[in-house]
Every structure is written in structure tokens, then in C-alpha cells.
Coordinates of C-alpha atoms in Angstrom, one line a residue:
M18 CA 131.8 159.8 45.8
I19 CA 135.0 159.9 43.9
K20 CA 137.7 157.6 45.1
R21 CA 140.7 159.4 46.4
L22 CA 144.1 157.9 46.3
V23 CA 147.0 159.4 48.2
I24 CA 150.1 159.1 46.0
V25 CA 153.6 159.3 47.4
V26 CA 155.7 162.2 46.1
L27 CA 157.3 160.9 42.9
G28 CA 161.0 160.8 42.7
L29 CA 161.5 159.2 46.1
V30 CA 162.7 155.6 46.1
C31 CA 162.2 155.1 49.8
T32 CA 159.5 156.3 52.2
F33 CA 161.8 157.3 55.0
Q34 CA 164.7 159.6 55.6
L35 CA 168.1 158.2 56.3
S36 CA 169.2 158.3 59.9
A37 CA 171.7 156.7 62.2
E38 CA 169.5 153.7 62.6
I39 CA 169.6 150.9 60.0
K40 CA 166.3 150.0 58.3
L41 CA 165.0 146.7 57.0
S42 CA 162.9 146.3 53.9
G43 CA 159.2 146.0 54.7
I44 CA 159.1 142.5 53.1
F45 CA 161.0 141.2 56.1
G46 CA 159.1 140.8 59.4
D47 CA 157.7 138.4 62.0
N48 CA 156.0 135.3 60.7
M49 CA 157.5 135.6 57.2
V50 CA 158.5 132.8 54.9
I51 CA 161.8 132.6 53.1
Q52 CA 162.2 130.7 49.8
R53 CA 164.0 127.4 50.3
D54 CA 166.9 125.9 48.3
V55 CA 168.1 129.2 46.8
P56 CA 170.4 131.9 48.0
V57 CA 168.4 134.6 49.9
M58 CA 168.9 138.3 49.6
I59 CA 168.4 140.5 52.7
W60 CA 168.5 144.3 52.4
G61 CA 167.6 147.6 53.9
W62 CA 169.0 151.1 54.3
G63 CA 171.3 153.1 56.6
D64 CA 174.1 155.6 56.8
K65 CA 176.8 155.3 54.1
G66 CA 179.6 153.1 55.3
E67 CA 177.8 151.7 58.3
S68 CA 178.5 148.1 59.2
V69 CA 175.5 145.7 59.1
T70 CA 175.5 142.1 60.4
V71 CA 172.8 139.5 59.9
H72 CA 172.5 136.4 62.0
F73 CA 170.1 133.7 60.8
N74 CA 169.9 129.9 61.1
G75 CA 173.6 129.4 61.9
Q76 CA 174.7 131.9 59.2
H77 CA 176.5 135.1 60.0
R78 CA 176.9 137.7 57.2
K79 CA 178.4 141.1 57.3
T80 CA 178.3 144.1 54.9
R81 CA 178.4 147.9 54.7
V82 CA 175.9 150.5 53.6
M83 CA 176.6 151.6 50.1
K84 CA 176.9 155.2 48.8
N85 CA 173.2 155.3 47.9
G86 CA 172.3 154.5 51.5
R87 CA 171.3 150.9 50.7
W88 CA 172.8 147.7 52.1
E89 CA 172.3 144.1 51.0
L90 CA 173.8 140.7 51.6
E91 CA 173.1 137.2 50.6
L92 CA 172.5 134.1 52.7
E93 CA 173.4 130.6 51.5
K94 CA 170.5 128.4 50.3
M95 CA 168.7 126.5 53.1
P96 CA 166.2 123.5 53.1
F97 CA 162.7 124.0 54.4
G98 CA 162.2 124.2 58.1
G99 CA 161.7 126.6 61.1
P100 CA 160.6 128.5 62.9
Y101 CA 163.8 130.6 63.2
D102 CA 164.7 134.1 64.4
M103 CA 166.8 136.7 62.6
T104 CA 168.9 139.4 64.1
I105 CA 170.1 142.5 62.1
V106 CA 172.8 144.5 63.9
G107 CA 173.8 148.0 63.1
R108 CA 175.9 150.7 64.8
E109 CA 173.0 152.3 66.7
N110 CA 170.3 149.7 66.7
T111 CA 169.4 146.0 66.5
I112 CA 166.4 144.6 64.7
R113 CA 164.9 141.2 65.7
I114 CA 162.3 139.3 63.7
G115 CA 160.9 135.9 64.7
N116 CA 158.8 132.9 63.8
I117 CA 160.4 132.7 60.4
L118 CA 159.8 129.6 58.2
I119 CA 161.7 128.4 55.2
G120 CA 159.5 127.0 52.4
D121 CA 158.0 127.9 49.1
I122 CA 156.6 131.4 48.3
W123 CA 154.0 132.0 45.6
F124 CA 153.3 135.5 44.3
C125 CA 149.5 135.9 43.9
S126 CA 148.4 138.8 41.6
G127 CA 145.7 140.0 39.2
Q128 CA 142.4 141.8 39.6
S129 CA 139.3 141.4 41.8
N130 CA 138.9 137.6 41.6
M131 CA 142.4 137.3 43.1
E132 CA 141.5 140.1 45.6
F133 CA 138.4 138.2 46.6
Q134 CA 138.7 137.1 50.2
V135 CA 138.1 133.9 52.0
K136 CA 135.3 135.5 54.1
E137 CA 133.4 136.0 50.8
A138 CA 133.9 132.5 49.5
Y139 CA 131.6 129.5 49.5
N140 CA 131.1 128.0 53.0
A141 CA 133.1 130.9 54.4
A142 CA 132.2 130.2 58.0
G143 CA 133.3 126.6 57.8
E144 CA 136.5 127.4 56.0
I145 CA 137.5 130.0 58.5
E146 CA 136.7 127.8 61.5
S147 CA 139.0 125.0 60.1
A148 CA 141.8 127.2 58.9
D149 CA 144.4 126.2 61.5
Y150 CA 147.6 126.0 59.4
F151 CA 150.6 127.3 61.2
M152 CA 152.8 126.5 58.2
I153 CA 150.8 128.8 55.8
R154 CA 151.6 132.5 55.9
S155 CA 150.4 135.4 53.9
L156 CA 151.7 138.9 53.2
N157 CA 148.9 141.2 52.0
V158 CA 150.4 144.1 49.9
P159 CA 148.4 147.4 50.4
R160 CA 146.9 148.8 47.3
T161 CA 149.3 151.6 46.1
I162 CA 150.2 153.2 42.8
N163 CA 153.4 155.1 41.8
A164 CA 154.8 156.6 38.6
L165 CA 158.3 155.4 39.5
P166 CA 159.6 152.0 40.6
Q167 CA 159.7 151.7 44.4
E168 CA 162.2 149.9 46.5
N169 CA 160.2 149.5 49.6
V170 CA 156.7 148.2 50.5
K171 CA 154.5 148.1 53.6
G172 CA 152.9 144.9 54.7
Q173 CA 152.6 142.4 57.5
W174 CA 153.0 138.6 57.4
E175 CA 150.2 136.8 59.1
V176 CA 150.0 133.2 60.3
C177 CA 147.0 131.3 58.9
S178 CA 144.4 130.9 61.6
P179 CA 140.7 131.3 62.1
S180 CA 141.3 134.9 63.3
S181 CA 143.4 135.9 60.2
V182 CA 142.4 133.8 57.2
G183 CA 139.2 135.7 56.4
N184 CA 141.2 138.5 54.9
F185 CA 143.5 136.2 52.9
T186 CA 143.1 136.1 49.1
A187 CA 140.7 133.1 48.6
V188 CA 142.4 131.7 45.5
G189 CA 145.8 132.1 47.0
Y190 CA 144.8 130.5 50.3
F191 CA 143.0 127.5 48.8
Y192 CA 146.0 127.0 46.4
A193 CA 148.4 127.2 49.3
R194 CA 146.3 124.8 51.4
E195 CA 146.3 122.2 48.6
L196 CA 150.1 122.4 48.3
Y197 CA 150.7 122.2 52.0
K198 CA 148.5 119.1 52.4
K199 CA 150.4 117.4 49.7
L200 CA 153.9 118.6 50.4
Q201 CA 153.9 119.2 54.2
I202 CA 156.3 122.2 53.9
P203 CA 155.8 125.9 54.7
I204 CA 153.9 127.8 52.1
G205 CA 154.0 131.6 51.8
I206 CA 151.7 133.7 49.7
I207 CA 152.4 137.3 48.7
H208 CA 149.0 138.8 47.8
S209 CA 149.4 141.8 45.4
S210 CA 146.3 142.5 43.4
W211 CA 143.8 145.3 42.6
G212 CA 140.3 144.9 41.2
A213 CA 139.3 146.1 37.7
T214 CA 142.9 146.5 36.6
G215 CA 144.5 145.8 33.2
V216 CA 147.5 143.7 32.4
R217 CA 149.5 146.8 31.3
T218 CA 149.5 148.6 34.6
W219 CA 151.2 145.4 36.1
T220 CA 153.9 145.6 33.4
S221 CA 157.2 147.5 33.9
R222 CA 157.6 150.7 31.8
S223 CA 160.6 149.2 29.9
A224 CA 158.5 146.2 28.9
F225 CA 155.4 148.3 28.2
D226 CA 157.5 150.5 25.8
T227 CA 158.2 147.4 23.7
L228 CA 154.5 147.0 22.8
P229 CA 153.2 148.0 19.4
Q230 CA 151.8 151.6 19.4
Y231 CA 148.2 150.6 19.0
M232 CA 148.4 148.7 22.3
K233 CA 149.5 151.8 24.1
A234 CA 147.3 154.5 22.3
D235 CA 144.3 154.3 24.6
Y236 CA 146.2 155.2 27.7
D237 CA 145.7 158.7 29.0
Q238 CA 149.1 160.3 28.2
L239 CA 149.6 162.2 31.5
A240 CA 152.5 164.5 32.0
L241 CA 154.0 162.3 34.6
T242 CA 157.4 164.0 34.4
D243 CA 155.7 167.0 36.1
Y244 CA 153.4 165.0 38.3
N245 CA 153.2 167.5 41.1
R246 CA 151.9 170.2 38.8
F247 CA 149.5 167.8 37.2
Q248 CA 148.1 166.8 40.6
E249 CA 147.6 170.4 41.6
L250 CA 145.6 171.3 38.5
N251 CA 143.7 168.0 38.7
T252 CA 142.7 168.8 42.3
E253 CA 141.2 172.2 41.2
K254 CA 139.2 170.5 38.5
R255 CA 138.1 167.8 40.9
N256 CA 136.7 170.3 43.3
Q257 CA 134.6 171.9 40.6
F258 CA 133.4 168.5 39.4
E259 CA 132.4 167.4 42.9
I260 CA 130.3 170.6 43.4
A261 CA 128.4 169.7 40.1
L262 CA 128.0 166.1 41.3
K263 CA 126.6 167.2 44.6
N264 CA 124.2 169.6 43.0
D265 CA 123.2 167.3 40.1
K266 CA 121.2 169.5 37.8
G267 CA 119.3 166.5 36.5
M268 CA 117.7 166.2 39.9
T269 CA 117.1 169.9 40.5
E270 CA 115.6 170.3 37.0
R271 CA 113.6 167.0 37.3
W272 CA 114.8 165.3 34.1
Y273 CA 112.9 162.2 35.2
I274 CA 109.5 163.7 34.4
P275 CA 108.0 162.7 31.1
S276 CA 107.5 166.3 29.9
T277 CA 111.3 166.9 29.9
D278 CA 112.4 168.2 26.5
I279 CA 115.0 165.7 25.3
T280 CA 115.1 166.8 21.7
S281 CA 118.6 168.3 22.2
W282 CA 119.9 165.3 24.1
S283 CA 122.6 163.1 22.4
E284 CA 122.0 159.6 21.3
M285 CA 123.7 156.4 22.4
R286 CA 123.0 152.7 21.7
V287 CA 122.2 150.7 24.8
P288 CA 123.9 148.6 25.9
C289 CA 127.2 150.3 25.6
A290 CA 130.1 151.0 28.0
W291 CA 131.2 154.6 28.4
V292 CA 134.8 153.8 27.7
S293 CA 133.9 153.2 24.0
T294 CA 132.1 156.5 23.6
E295 CA 132.8 160.2 23.9
L296 CA 132.4 159.8 27.7
G297 CA 135.6 157.8 27.8
R298 CA 136.8 157.2 31.3
S299 CA 134.5 159.7 32.8
V300 CA 133.1 159.4 36.3
G301 CA 130.0 161.0 37.5
N302 CA 126.3 161.1 36.4
V303 CA 124.7 160.6 33.0
W304 CA 120.9 160.5 32.4
Y305 CA 119.3 158.2 29.8
C306 CA 115.8 158.4 28.5
Y307 CA 113.8 155.9 26.4
K308 CA 110.3 156.4 25.0
I309 CA 108.2 153.3 24.4
R310 CA 104.7 153.1 23.1
L311 CA 102.4 150.5 24.7
S312 CA 99.0 149.2 23.7
E313 CA 95.9 149.2 25.8
R314 CA 96.7 145.5 26.4
A315 CA 99.7 146.5 28.4
A316 CA 98.3 149.6 30.1
D317 CA 97.7 149.5 33.9
K318 CA 99.3 146.1 34.2
P319 CA 102.2 145.3 36.6
A320 CA 105.5 144.7 34.8
I321 CA 109.2 143.8 35.2
L322 CA 111.8 146.2 34.0
S323 CA 115.1 144.5 33.3
L324 CA 118.1 146.8 32.8
G325 CA 120.9 144.1 32.7
I326 CA 124.0 145.2 34.4
I327 CA 124.9 148.8 35.1
D328 CA 128.4 150.1 36.0
D329 CA 128.3 151.3 38.7
G330 CA 125.0 152.8 40.2
D331 CA 121.6 153.8 38.9
M332 CA 118.3 155.4 39.8
V333 CA 115.3 154.5 37.6
W334 CA 111.9 156.2 37.0
V335 CA 109.0 155.1 34.9
N336 CA 106.6 157.9 33.8
G337 CA 108.1 160.1 36.5
V338 CA 107.7 157.6 39.3
K339 CA 110.9 156.2 40.9
V340 CA 110.8 152.4 40.7
G341 CA 114.2 151.5 42.1
E342 CA 117.9 152.1 42.4
G343 CA 121.0 149.9 42.6
Y344 CA 124.8 149.8 42.8
G345 CA 127.5 147.4 41.7
A346 CA 128.8 146.2 38.3
D347 CA 128.2 142.6 39.4
K348 CA 124.4 142.9 40.1
R349 CA 121.5 142.5 37.7
R350 CA 119.0 145.3 37.7
I351 CA 115.4 144.0 37.7
Y352 CA 112.7 146.4 39.0
D353 CA 109.0 145.8 39.6
I354 CA 106.6 148.3 38.0
P355 CA 103.3 148.5 39.9
E356 CA 99.9 148.3 38.2
K357 CA 98.3 151.5 37.0
L358 CA 101.8 153.1 36.2
L359 CA 102.0 152.1 32.6
I360 CA 99.7 153.8 30.2
N361 CA 98.1 153.3 26.8
G362 CA 100.4 155.3 24.5
E363 CA 103.9 156.7 25.1
N364 CA 105.7 155.7 28.3
T365 CA 109.0 157.2 29.5
I366 CA 111.8 155.2 31.1
T367 CA 114.5 157.4 32.7
V368 CA 117.8 156.1 34.2
R369 CA 120.5 158.1 35.9
V370 CA 123.7 156.2 35.7
N371 CA 126.6 156.9 38.1
N372 CA 130.1 155.7 37.3
S373 CA 132.6 155.8 40.1
S374 CA 135.5 154.3 38.2
Y375 CA 136.7 153.4 34.8
T376 CA 134.0 151.6 32.7
G377 CA 130.6 153.1 33.2
G378 CA 127.3 152.5 31.4
F379 CA 125.1 149.6 30.5
I380 CA 127.4 146.6 30.1
A381 CA 125.2 143.4 29.8
E382 CA 124.0 141.7 26.6
P383 CA 121.2 143.3 24.5
E384 CA 118.7 140.6 25.4
D385 CA 119.1 141.5 29.0
Y386 CA 117.2 144.9 28.5
Y387 CA 113.5 144.5 28.2
L388 CA 110.1 145.5 29.7
E389 CA 107.9 142.4 30.4
I390 CA 104.2 142.8 31.1
K391 CA 102.7 140.5 33.7
A392 CA 99.8 139.3 31.7
K393 CA 98.6 136.2 29.9
G394 CA 100.8 135.7 26.9
K395 CA 103.7 137.4 28.6
L396 CA 104.3 140.5 26.5
R397 CA 108.0 141.4 26.3
Y398 CA 109.3 144.6 24.7
P399 CA 113.0 144.8 24.0
L400 CA 114.7 148.0 25.2
A401 CA 118.1 147.5 23.5
G402 CA 118.7 150.2 20.9
K403 CA 119.1 153.9 20.6
W404 CA 118.4 155.9 23.8
K405 CA 118.7 159.6 24.4
Y406 CA 121.3 160.7 27.0
R407 CA 122.6 163.9 28.7
K408 CA 125.5 164.5 31.1
S409 CA 124.6 166.2 34.3
A410 CA 127.9 166.0 36.1
A411 CA 130.6 164.1 34.2
S412 CA 134.3 164.5 34.9
V413 CA 135.1 164.8 31.2
D414 CA 133.4 168.2 31.1
F415 CA 135.7 169.5 33.8
G416 CA 139.0 168.0 32.5
Y417 CA 139.3 166.1 35.7
V418 CA 141.1 162.7 35.6
E419 CA 140.3 160.2 38.3
I420 CA 143.6 159.0 39.7
G421 CA 143.7 155.2 39.6
P422 CA 145.9 152.3 38.5
N423 CA 144.7 152.3 34.9
I424 CA 145.4 155.9 34.0
A425 CA 149.0 155.3 33.0
P426 CA 151.2 152.2 32.4
S427 CA 153.2 150.5 35.1
L428 CA 151.6 152.2 38.1
L429 CA 150.9 148.9 39.9
Y430 CA 154.1 147.2 38.8
N431 CA 156.1 150.2 40.2
A432 CA 154.4 150.1 43.6
M433 CA 153.3 146.5 44.1
V434 CA 155.7 144.3 42.1
H435 CA 159.0 146.0 41.8
P436 CA 159.8 146.1 45.6
F437 CA 159.9 142.3 45.5
I438 CA 162.2 141.6 42.5
K439 CA 165.2 140.8 44.7
F440 CA 163.1 138.5 47.0
K441 CA 163.2 135.0 45.7
I442 CA 159.9 133.2 45.0
K443 CA 158.9 129.7 43.8
G444 CA 156.5 131.1 41.2
A445 CA 153.4 133.1 40.5
I446 CA 149.7 132.6 40.1
W447 CA 147.6 135.1 38.2
Y448 CA 143.8 135.7 38.0
Q449 CA 143.1 138.6 35.6
G450 CA 141.6 139.2 32.2
E451 CA 138.1 140.4 32.7
H452 CA 139.3 144.0 32.4
D453 CA 141.0 143.3 29.1
T454 CA 138.1 141.4 27.3
G455 CA 137.7 144.3 24.9
R456 CA 141.3 143.8 23.7
A457 CA 141.7 140.1 23.5
Y458 CA 143.9 140.1 20.4
A459 CA 146.3 142.6 22.0
Y460 CA 146.3 140.3 25.1
R461 CA 148.0 137.7 23.0
T462 CA 151.0 140.0 23.1
M463 CA 150.5 141.9 26.3
F464 CA 150.1 138.8 28.6
P465 CA 153.2 137.0 27.5
N466 CA 155.0 140.3 27.6
L467 CA 154.1 140.6 31.3
I468 CA 155.3 137.1 32.1
K469 CA 158.6 137.5 30.3
D470 CA 159.0 140.9 32.0
W471 CA 158.5 139.6 35.5
R472 CA 160.9 136.8 34.9
H473 CA 163.4 139.3 33.5
Q474 CA 163.0 141.5 36.5
W475 CA 163.4 138.7 39.0
G476 CA 166.3 137.3 37.0
Y477 CA 165.1 133.7 36.5
E478 CA 162.4 131.7 34.7
F479 CA 160.0 130.9 37.6
P480 CA 156.7 128.9 37.0
F481 CA 153.7 131.2 36.1
F482 CA 150.2 129.7 36.3
W483 CA 146.9 131.5 35.7
V484 CA 143.1 131.1 35.8
S485 CA 141.2 131.1 32.5
L486 CA 138.1 133.3 32.6
A487 CA 135.1 131.8 34.3
N488 CA 131.7 131.7 32.7
M489 CA 129.7 135.0 32.9
N490 CA 126.3 136.3 31.7
P491 CA 123.3 134.2 30.6
E492 CA 123.9 131.5 28.0
D493 CA 123.4 132.6 24.4
S494 CA 120.3 131.6 22.6
V495 CA 122.3 131.5 19.3
P496 CA 126.1 131.3 18.8
K497 CA 127.8 134.7 18.6
D498 CA 131.2 136.2 18.8
S499 CA 132.4 136.4 22.4
P500 CA 135.1 138.7 23.8
W501 CA 135.4 136.4 26.8
A502 CA 136.1 133.4 24.6
E503 CA 138.6 135.5 22.6
L504 CA 140.4 136.4 25.9
R505 CA 140.4 132.7 27.0
E506 CA 142.0 131.9 23.6
A507 CA 144.7 134.5 24.2
Q508 CA 145.4 132.9 27.6
T509 CA 145.6 129.5 26.1
M510 CA 148.0 130.7 23.4
T511 CA 150.3 132.0 26.2
L512 CA 150.9 128.3 27.2
S513 CA 153.6 128.4 24.4
L514 CA 155.9 130.0 27.0
P515 CA 157.9 127.5 29.1
Q516 CA 156.9 126.8 32.7
T517 CA 153.3 128.0 32.3
G518 CA 149.9 126.4 33.0
Q519 CA 146.3 127.3 33.4
A520 CA 143.2 126.3 35.3
V521 CA 140.1 126.1 33.2
I522 CA 136.9 127.0 35.1
Y523 CA 134.1 127.8 32.7
D524 CA 131.9 125.4 34.7
I525 CA 132.0 127.0 38.1
G526 CA 131.3 130.7 37.3
D527 CA 128.1 132.6 37.9
A528 CA 126.0 134.1 35.1
Y529 CA 125.1 137.1 37.2
N530 CA 128.2 137.6 39.3
I531 CA 131.6 138.4 37.9
H532 CA 133.0 137.1 41.3
P533 CA 132.0 133.4 41.6
V534 CA 132.3 132.1 45.1
N535 CA 133.7 128.6 44.5
K536 CA 137.3 129.6 44.9
Q537 CA 138.1 126.3 46.5
E538 CA 137.9 124.5 43.2
V539 CA 139.9 127.3 41.5
G540 CA 142.7 126.8 44.0
R541 CA 142.6 123.0 43.6
R542 CA 142.9 123.1 39.9
L543 CA 145.8 125.5 40.0
A544 CA 147.5 123.2 42.6
L545 CA 147.1 120.3 40.2
V546 CA 149.1 122.2 37.7
A547 CA 151.8 123.0 40.2
M548 CA 152.0 119.5 41.5
N549 CA 152.5 118.2 37.9
K550 CA 154.8 120.9 36.6
V551 CA 156.8 122.0 39.7
Y552 CA 156.7 119.2 42.3
G553 CA 157.3 116.2 40.1
E554 CA 153.9 114.4 40.0
K555 CA 154.2 113.7 36.3
N556 CA 151.5 111.1 36.3
L557 CA 149.0 113.5 37.9
V558 CA 146.4 114.7 35.4
C559 CA 146.4 118.5 35.7
G560 CA 144.3 119.7 32.8
G561 CA 141.6 118.7 30.4
P562 CA 142.0 117.6 26.8
T563 CA 143.0 120.1 24.1
Y564 CA 142.1 120.5 20.5
K565 CA 144.4 118.6 18.1
S566 CA 142.7 118.5 14.6
F567 CA 139.5 117.9 12.7
E568 CA 138.4 116.1 9.5
K569 CA 135.3 116.5 7.5
K570 CA 133.2 113.3 6.7
G571 CA 130.1 114.1 4.7
D572 CA 127.9 116.4 6.7
K573 CA 129.9 115.8 9.9
I574 CA 133.1 117.1 11.4
I575 CA 135.2 114.8 13.6
V576 CA 137.3 116.4 16.2
S577 CA 140.5 114.9 17.6
F578 CA 142.1 115.8 20.9
N579 CA 145.4 115.7 22.8
S580 CA 145.6 114.1 26.2
T581 CA 142.6 111.8 26.1
E582 CA 144.3 108.8 27.7
G583 CA 141.5 108.3 30.2
G584 CA 138.8 108.9 27.6
L585 CA 136.3 111.6 27.0
Y586 CA 133.2 112.2 29.2
T587 CA 130.4 114.6 29.8
K588 CA 130.1 116.6 33.0
N589 CA 126.8 117.1 34.9
N590 CA 124.8 115.3 32.3
K591 CA 123.3 111.9 33.1
Y592 CA 122.2 111.4 29.4
G593 CA 125.7 111.8 28.1
Y594 CA 124.9 114.5 25.6
V595 CA 127.8 116.7 24.6
T596 CA 126.9 120.4 24.8
G597 CA 128.8 123.5 23.8
F598 CA 129.6 122.9 20.1
S599 CA 128.6 125.1 17.3
I600 CA 129.1 124.5 13.5
A601 CA 129.2 126.6 10.4
G602 CA 129.4 126.2 6.6
E603 CA 131.1 128.5 4.1
D604 CA 128.7 131.3 5.1
R605 CA 130.4 131.4 8.5
K606 CA 127.1 131.5 10.2
F607 CA 127.4 129.3 13.3
V608 CA 124.5 127.3 14.7
W609 CA 124.3 125.1 17.8
A610 CA 125.4 121.6 16.9
K611 CA 124.6 118.1 18.0
A612 CA 127.7 116.1 19.1
Y613 CA 128.5 112.7 20.5
I614 CA 131.7 111.0 21.8
Q615 CA 133.2 108.3 19.5
G616 CA 136.2 106.8 21.3
D617 CA 138.7 109.5 21.8
K618 CA 137.0 111.8 19.3
V619 CA 133.8 113.9 19.1
V620 CA 131.5 113.8 16.1
V621 CA 129.8 117.2 15.4
F622 CA 126.9 117.9 13.1
S623 CA 123.7 119.9 12.5
D624 CA 120.7 119.4 10.2
E625 CA 121.0 123.1 9.3
V626 CA 124.6 122.8 7.9
K627 CA 125.0 120.2 5.1
E628 CA 128.6 121.3 4.1
P629 CA 130.3 122.1 7.4
V630 CA 133.8 123.7 7.4
A631 CA 134.4 124.7 11.0
V632 CA 133.4 124.1 14.6
R633 CA 133.8 126.0 17.8
Y634 CA 133.7 124.6 21.3
A635 CA 132.8 126.5 24.5
W636 CA 133.0 129.7 22.4
A637 CA 130.8 132.0 24.5
N638 CA 130.9 134.3 27.5
N639 CA 129.0 131.5 29.3
P640 CA 129.6 128.4 27.2
G641 CA 127.2 125.8 28.8
A642 CA 129.7 123.2 27.7
N643 CA 130.3 119.9 29.4
L644 CA 133.1 117.9 27.7
C645 CA 135.8 116.7 30.1
N646 CA 138.2 113.9 30.9
K647 CA 137.8 111.1 33.5
E648 CA 139.0 113.4 36.2
G649 CA 136.3 116.0 35.5
L650 CA 138.8 118.6 34.1
L651 CA 137.3 120.5 31.2
V652 CA 138.2 120.4 27.5
V653 CA 140.0 123.7 26.7
P654 CA 137.8 126.1 24.6
F655 CA 138.8 126.2 20.9
R656 CA 137.8 127.1 17.4
T657 CA 138.9 125.6 14.1
D658 CA 138.1 128.5 11.9
S659 CA 140.9 130.7 10.8
W660 CA 138.9 133.9 10.3
K661 CA 138.7 136.5 13.1
G662 CA 135.5 136.8 15.1
C663 CA 135.9 140.6 15.5
T664 CA 138.3 143.3 14.6
E665 CA 141.6 143.3 16.3
K666 CA 141.7 145.5 19.4

């Protein structure tokens, strides 16, 4: 079923009509937190010229509604404390909000790993039961998009308790809890995230327009200046598409039977995401077919069919018999094939893939696609390669565009960030990047651009910390280029901006789940960065060693690091072996390397490389690397080679 998003009529800057009553921005409400030690802006709307008075914590401020129907005033800075009440008095009405605390506010944003809730985290029941923290408050921003910057936002501040915390952002909550335990001051978190979203939709249009053209070219260029007409035409196309989806001709014509004529079907290499093919950002159904010839040794035997990860749903047939179905881009597809189904000769594997948003297709590694016969000797047939495919109900054939946050730049900035830019915050934490792993080199520019943009919009250089991508997918049998490693590299390069920091977590991910559940440790590592860089604990170690330099000595490369005062160690390895290094000679063919710690350096070598010129560390989607400092914080991934691992995206 296609996701439907109700979009506010563009051109409006407020979601209400002016009346005799004064209005208050939706940011302000019962149980809220106000940023300490800085002047605080309070604002809302009313009739032009109307007098508005705000009473709060001994301060009394008065202003009038401006010509544009907006009023605002500023309170003097205040130390942490509370709870307090606030009264806003207009000509016709009075607004009262209570249980307000003054403390530190952190803006929590990104994609699904920030959206991930406490009730989904490791030991959720125990965490919820013990979550009695009156001084921690959360504002959850509803998922909304808009083509124009919005001035108002809906939401409700909640006090952290066992009855409320389950719906808090897990990373944001565990971060706030760590800070509260150390600081004993009120902590507010504003949770504004949306799963499967790219960095550019969180960037303002003015900042997006400064990007090089190639970083903007793959956006759908919608006629947003005439959005109402676009939406009208798009609705007509959607209706036609949904009829085709409901009456999938692949099902009615039984494309899953082996005798189906597939000679006219197109060809696509599997695995491959739709977004990189003629399907683009289609939603809907596409059928795939693969013919495999088996010997008598495999015939009639039970087997396992591994189809890696499919985005988003699938139905699977073998020789015309349905063997399974699944849904979710974070779940591996492994189906049992019963005995007597496989035959001696040509066998047919048919898969109907349904995409409900954005990516679509087969998205795991080639080695994750295979047919394995349950017999002595374990026969395994690789399935990666050229498959036949045919669209049965794809939105691209109807000209229908799914309305979502990634169809045009700045849609999430406009609706979920811009309303807050006059509201002072202590800083921001960010968990995003999975969506942009296909454009890691562009991320080197796009991510710093977002940080500088937000600071410009708020008007000051607040701290901005992020989570480096976790490990994902099975470990590689041989070293290879890695889009996730390239994205981590782009994140690390962004540390060149002032007041930034990152939590490195490639040891606590899940090979088969893009949403690892140990968000407690993510929050803890982010809090270490904040305590060091914001709250003055300069002697607190907040990150792992970083690459400094290397030198070649014979057939070995010796790597030096920054920040090794406490020494180098190995994590989760009682024998002390260093894992995660690869090494290459002039041919640039990397192989796994042996490595050992020598003081504050690491010696790296391989019997296969006699004249090494470069090493890489933790350079994989799932690095399997274990080098850390005394505190258990990981060495930051790096590569010493200057050549690019892939073409710039």
C-alpha cells in the first residue's frame, strides 16, 4: 500500500487563522525545558497592534503584535532550575503553561536509528521500568514535510517516566540520561527525525543551492512553484497506479510458473537497487526470474534459498511452488525448499519484489544470494548475476511520484527544523548516513554544509555531535571497497569543523539488522564527547586513537596514532591479535594483514605482500576490527592510500 502523506497547503506560514485571541508557538507548552544561561525568545501570533505580556520566573515583558501578525519578546538569561509557570496575557485571552524547567536542550535528528524508540532497544522492559527521571523531558516532532519554511510546529513535551519513555528516541534518551546523571540539571531533548532520509532534505534551500550541481542532479525536479496543480495531476496518476497494483497482472497471468515466456523480459544484475536503474524511485511490483540447471546429485534434495536483503517485500516461487514471502529492508531472506521440488535439469526461481518507498530491489552483497543443497558435501550455487525482470505495476510507468521527504530538497528542514531556529538549544546530536552511503564523496561536502547551515540559521556556533555508521552485513571474506567505510571517512573528515565530535560504534552493530538495539552504548559514547567538549571534563577520554602516519620498514608497515596516552589494546580478543587491517602493494590489491601492537604503534604485514605501500583499517561495511584504547573506545577507521576506492558520487 502506497504511503500517503497529507501536505499542508503551500504558501501558508502558519496553520491557523488570525483571530482576536493571541496564539503561542507550539514549541511552548506544559513540561517544556528552556535553555539556561542565554536570553530566551518567546513568540506567537495575534491581531496587529495587540498588546502581549509574558510573566515568567520573576520577569515581566511586554510587546505588541507586529504588522505580519507575529509577536515576540526576549527574556533575560536564567540559571537552571524549576519547575516554573508561565503566563501570556493578551487582550481577549490568557495562556498558562506549567511545570517548566530551565536546563540544557539537545536537538536530536537524523534518520531511522535516531527515530528508533526506547521500547525497541536492548532490555527495553527494564529500561522502561527504571525510567523515573522528572528532570528529563522530550518533545517529539511529528513527521511532516513542506516545500516552504514553516514558522510553527505541533508537538507535546513529555516528562520522562515509565509510562512515557517507551516512545522517546532511544539514542536521545540514553544520551540525556548520561548527561543528567553527571550534571544533575534538567535535560530537554527535541526529537526531529525521519527514517530513510538523506542529508539534503534536512538542509535549508539556501544552503542546498550552494552545493555543486552534481550533488543536486539526482533530485526529482518537481514544479514546486505550482504545487497544487502538481498534486492534482499526481493524484490522478496514483489512482491509476493503485488499480494496477491491486490487479497485479503478474499474479493473474501466473508469471511464477516455469513455462512463462521470459524471452522479452529485460535483464538486470542481482543484487542491484532500483534507484540505480531505469526503475529509479519507483514503488510497486517488479518480477524477477532466474533459471538454474542442477545435476541429478541435487535433484529431489531439500535446500536453502538465500536471497540476501530485499527492499521492501517479496514473494518467492521455485518451479511454480511458493516457498515463502517476507517484508522489511532490515531482514535477511532465507527460505527452505522441500525435498522433491528441485529437479534434474532446468529449475526456475521467481521473485516478486514490492517496493513501498525509495530504494527497492536486492540490496545485500553478491555472496548473500545462493542456493544450497542439503546434502553431503554441501553443494552451493551462487545466484548473483544477470536475472530477467518485468514490471507488473510500477509507478514509473504511470508517471506517479510518491510524495515523501526525499523527492525534493529541504522538505524536512522546512517543516521539522526551521520552526525551532529562534528557540535556543545547547547543541545537536545526529544519527544519519545510511541513506547516503551511495554518495560518500559528496557527503564530504553535504554534511559539513548542513552543520554550517543550521548554525547559520540559529545564529550561533552550537556543538554538533554525530554517530559514525555501525557495522552492517556479514564480514567480507576478502578486502573490498566499501561504501559504508567511505561514508564513515566523510563523517570523520567533518571533524575539521569546530565544536564537533563523533561516537564510533562499528563494534556494536548487527550484520543482519540496520537498526542495532544497543542504543545505550551509543548514547554513552555521545555523552562522553559532550562531557569533554561542552561540560569541561578535559581529562575524560571521549574517543579512540586516530591515524597519524605510517612508515615502511622492509616488508612491514608501521602505523602511528594520535591520542594513545593510555596505550593500545585489542577488544573482545583474549589472545591479543589485532584484526581489521588490510595491506597492499603497488598493484593496489588489498589482502587481509597480520598485525601486532608495538608500544604505541601497530606493525602490519602479510606474507602475500613483499613490498607494501598502503594499509587500511576497519575498511569494510562490517569491519571485524578490534583495536582500541584502554577505555575500550575504538580506533577510528582510516586508509593510508591516496587513490579513490570508487568513482566519486
